[in-house]
Short mmCIF file of C-alpha atoms in Angstrom, two decimals:
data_model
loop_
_atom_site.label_atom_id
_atom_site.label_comp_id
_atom_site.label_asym_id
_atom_site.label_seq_id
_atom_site.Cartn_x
_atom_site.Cartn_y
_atom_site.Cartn_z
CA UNK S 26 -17.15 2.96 25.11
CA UNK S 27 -13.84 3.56 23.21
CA UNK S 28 -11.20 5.39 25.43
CA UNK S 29 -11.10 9.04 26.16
CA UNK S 30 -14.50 9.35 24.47
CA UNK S 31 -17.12 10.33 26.57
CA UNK S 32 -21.03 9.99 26.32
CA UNK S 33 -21.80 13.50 25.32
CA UNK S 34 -19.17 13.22 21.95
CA UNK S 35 -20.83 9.69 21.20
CA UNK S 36 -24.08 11.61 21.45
CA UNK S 37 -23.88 14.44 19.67
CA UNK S 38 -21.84 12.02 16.83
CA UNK S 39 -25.15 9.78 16.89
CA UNK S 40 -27.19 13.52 16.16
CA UNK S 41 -24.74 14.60 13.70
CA UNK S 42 -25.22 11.28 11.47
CA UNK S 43 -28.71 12.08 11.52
CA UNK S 44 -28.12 15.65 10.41
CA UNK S 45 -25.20 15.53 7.93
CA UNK S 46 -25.13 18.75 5.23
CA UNK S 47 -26.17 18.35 2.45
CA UNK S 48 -21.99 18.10 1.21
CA UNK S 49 -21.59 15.93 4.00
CA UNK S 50 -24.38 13.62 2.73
CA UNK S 51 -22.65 13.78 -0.95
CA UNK S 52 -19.54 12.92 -0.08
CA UNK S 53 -20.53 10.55 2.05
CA UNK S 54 -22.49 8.75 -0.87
CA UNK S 55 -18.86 8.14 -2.26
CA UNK S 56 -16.70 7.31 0.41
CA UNK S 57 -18.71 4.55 1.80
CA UNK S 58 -17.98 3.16 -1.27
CA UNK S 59 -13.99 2.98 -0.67
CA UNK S 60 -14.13 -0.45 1.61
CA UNK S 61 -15.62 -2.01 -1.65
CA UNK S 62 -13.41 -0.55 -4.10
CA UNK S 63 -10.44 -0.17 -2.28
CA UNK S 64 -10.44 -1.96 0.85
CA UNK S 65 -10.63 1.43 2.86
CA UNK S 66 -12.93 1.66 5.87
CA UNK S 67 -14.45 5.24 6.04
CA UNK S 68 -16.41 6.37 9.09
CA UNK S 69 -18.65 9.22 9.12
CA UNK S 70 -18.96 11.21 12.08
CA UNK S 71 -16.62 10.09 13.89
CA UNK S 72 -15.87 10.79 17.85
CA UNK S 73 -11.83 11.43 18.16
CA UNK S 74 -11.04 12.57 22.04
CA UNK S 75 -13.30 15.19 22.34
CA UNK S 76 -14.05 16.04 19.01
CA UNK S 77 -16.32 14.38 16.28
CA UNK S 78 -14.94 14.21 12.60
CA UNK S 79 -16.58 14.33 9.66
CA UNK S 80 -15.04 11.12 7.89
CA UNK S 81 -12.14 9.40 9.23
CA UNK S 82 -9.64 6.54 7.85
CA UNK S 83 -8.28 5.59 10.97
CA UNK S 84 -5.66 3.19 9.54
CA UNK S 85 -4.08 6.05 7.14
CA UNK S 86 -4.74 8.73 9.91
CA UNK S 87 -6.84 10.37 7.77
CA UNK S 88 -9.53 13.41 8.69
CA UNK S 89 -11.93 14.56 5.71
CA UNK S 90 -13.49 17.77 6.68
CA UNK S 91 -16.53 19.55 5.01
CA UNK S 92 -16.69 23.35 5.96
CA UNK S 93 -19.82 25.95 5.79
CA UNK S 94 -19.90 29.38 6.41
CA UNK S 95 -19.69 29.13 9.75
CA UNK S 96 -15.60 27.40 9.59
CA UNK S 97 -14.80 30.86 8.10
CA UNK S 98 -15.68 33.64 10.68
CA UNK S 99 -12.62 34.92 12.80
CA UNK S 100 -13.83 31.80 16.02
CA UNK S 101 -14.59 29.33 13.41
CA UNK S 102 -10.97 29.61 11.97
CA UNK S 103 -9.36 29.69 15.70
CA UNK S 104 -11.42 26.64 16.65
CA UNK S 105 -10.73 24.54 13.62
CA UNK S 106 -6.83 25.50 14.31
CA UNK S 107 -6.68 24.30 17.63
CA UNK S 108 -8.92 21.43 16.61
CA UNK S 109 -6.27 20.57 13.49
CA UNK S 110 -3.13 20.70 16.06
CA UNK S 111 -4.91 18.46 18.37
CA UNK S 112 -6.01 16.10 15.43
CA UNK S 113 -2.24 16.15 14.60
CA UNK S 114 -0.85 15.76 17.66
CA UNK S 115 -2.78 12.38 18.32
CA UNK S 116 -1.32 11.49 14.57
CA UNK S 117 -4.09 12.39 12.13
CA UNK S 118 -3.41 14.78 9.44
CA UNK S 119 -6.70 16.85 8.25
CA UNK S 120 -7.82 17.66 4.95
CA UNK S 121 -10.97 20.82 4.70
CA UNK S 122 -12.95 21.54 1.95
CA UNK S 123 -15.20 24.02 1.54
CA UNK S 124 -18.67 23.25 0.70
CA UNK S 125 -17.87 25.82 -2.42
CA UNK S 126 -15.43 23.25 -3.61
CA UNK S 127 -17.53 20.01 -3.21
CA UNK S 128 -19.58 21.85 -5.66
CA UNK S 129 -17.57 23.12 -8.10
CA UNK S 130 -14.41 20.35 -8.03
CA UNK S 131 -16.44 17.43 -6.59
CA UNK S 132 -13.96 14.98 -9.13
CA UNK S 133 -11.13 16.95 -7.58
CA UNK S 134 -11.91 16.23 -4.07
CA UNK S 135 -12.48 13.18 -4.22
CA UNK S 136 -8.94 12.63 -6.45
CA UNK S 137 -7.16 14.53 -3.62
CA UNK S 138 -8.40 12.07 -0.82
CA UNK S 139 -7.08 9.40 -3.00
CA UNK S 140 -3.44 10.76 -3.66
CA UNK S 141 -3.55 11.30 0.04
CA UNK S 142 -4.68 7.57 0.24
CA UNK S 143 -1.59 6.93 -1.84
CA UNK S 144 -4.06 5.05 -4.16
CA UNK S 145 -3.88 7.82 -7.04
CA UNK S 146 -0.92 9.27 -9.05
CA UNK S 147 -0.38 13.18 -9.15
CA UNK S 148 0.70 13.15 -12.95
CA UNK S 149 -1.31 10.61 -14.89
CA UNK S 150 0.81 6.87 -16.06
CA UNK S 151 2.38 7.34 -19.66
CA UNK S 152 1.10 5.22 -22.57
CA UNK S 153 3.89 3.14 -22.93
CA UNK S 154 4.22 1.30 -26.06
CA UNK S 155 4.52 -2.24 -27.05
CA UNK S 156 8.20 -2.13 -27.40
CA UNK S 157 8.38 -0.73 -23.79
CA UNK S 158 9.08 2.64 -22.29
CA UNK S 159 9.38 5.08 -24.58
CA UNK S 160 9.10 2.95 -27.80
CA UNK S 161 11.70 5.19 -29.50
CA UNK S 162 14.83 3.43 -31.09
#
């Protein structure tokens, strides 16, 4: 058992594969893809200390979060706070979205985990022409 992981989060991790939103599930469908395409290892529902993670890239220190309704009541804000600071604090840095967004910007999420990846540009690569950069005499 990995350190400072106990049973119970290994558990309920094990339940939460088998029960992944519907979101969870699409984005999933994607990101298992990245090992093949980009030589990044995804997990899904992943155990970190005491908490299990949606997806995680351990090696960039990356959290991928999918939120329902539930993430946005008063509790569910104040838990995924302290959960974020603890997440950082062990070196992680967390990015949420919103089941909402999945569906509307599901291109855009998945372009924002790969900036965050480094392995996307935020401004798209100029056509450069033959006579290099700019082309202008």
């Amino acid at each position: 058992m990995p350190s400072g992981i106990g049973q119970s989060t290994i558990s309920r991790a094990r339940r939460l594969r088998r029960g992944m939103s519907d979101g969870e599930r699409k984005l999933w469908s994607e990101l298992r893809e990245f090992r093949r395409w980009y030589g990044v290892h995804v997990r899904r529902q992943a155990p970190i200390g005491p908490y299990v993670v949606d997806f995680v890239i351990h090696e960039s220190g990356l959290v991928i979060e999918v939120d329902g309704e539930h993430h946005f009541t008063p509790s569910g804000l104040s838990r995924d706070r302290v959960r974020d600071d603890w997440l950082a604090a062990q070196g992680y840095k967390v990015l949420r979205f919103n089941t909402g967004e999945l569906e509307a910007s599901y291109n855009g999420c998945i372009e924002e985990i790969l900036r965050e990846l480094g392995l996307m540009r935020d401004t798209p690569t100029p056509n450069l022409s033959p006579q290099g950069e700019g082309g202008r005499g």
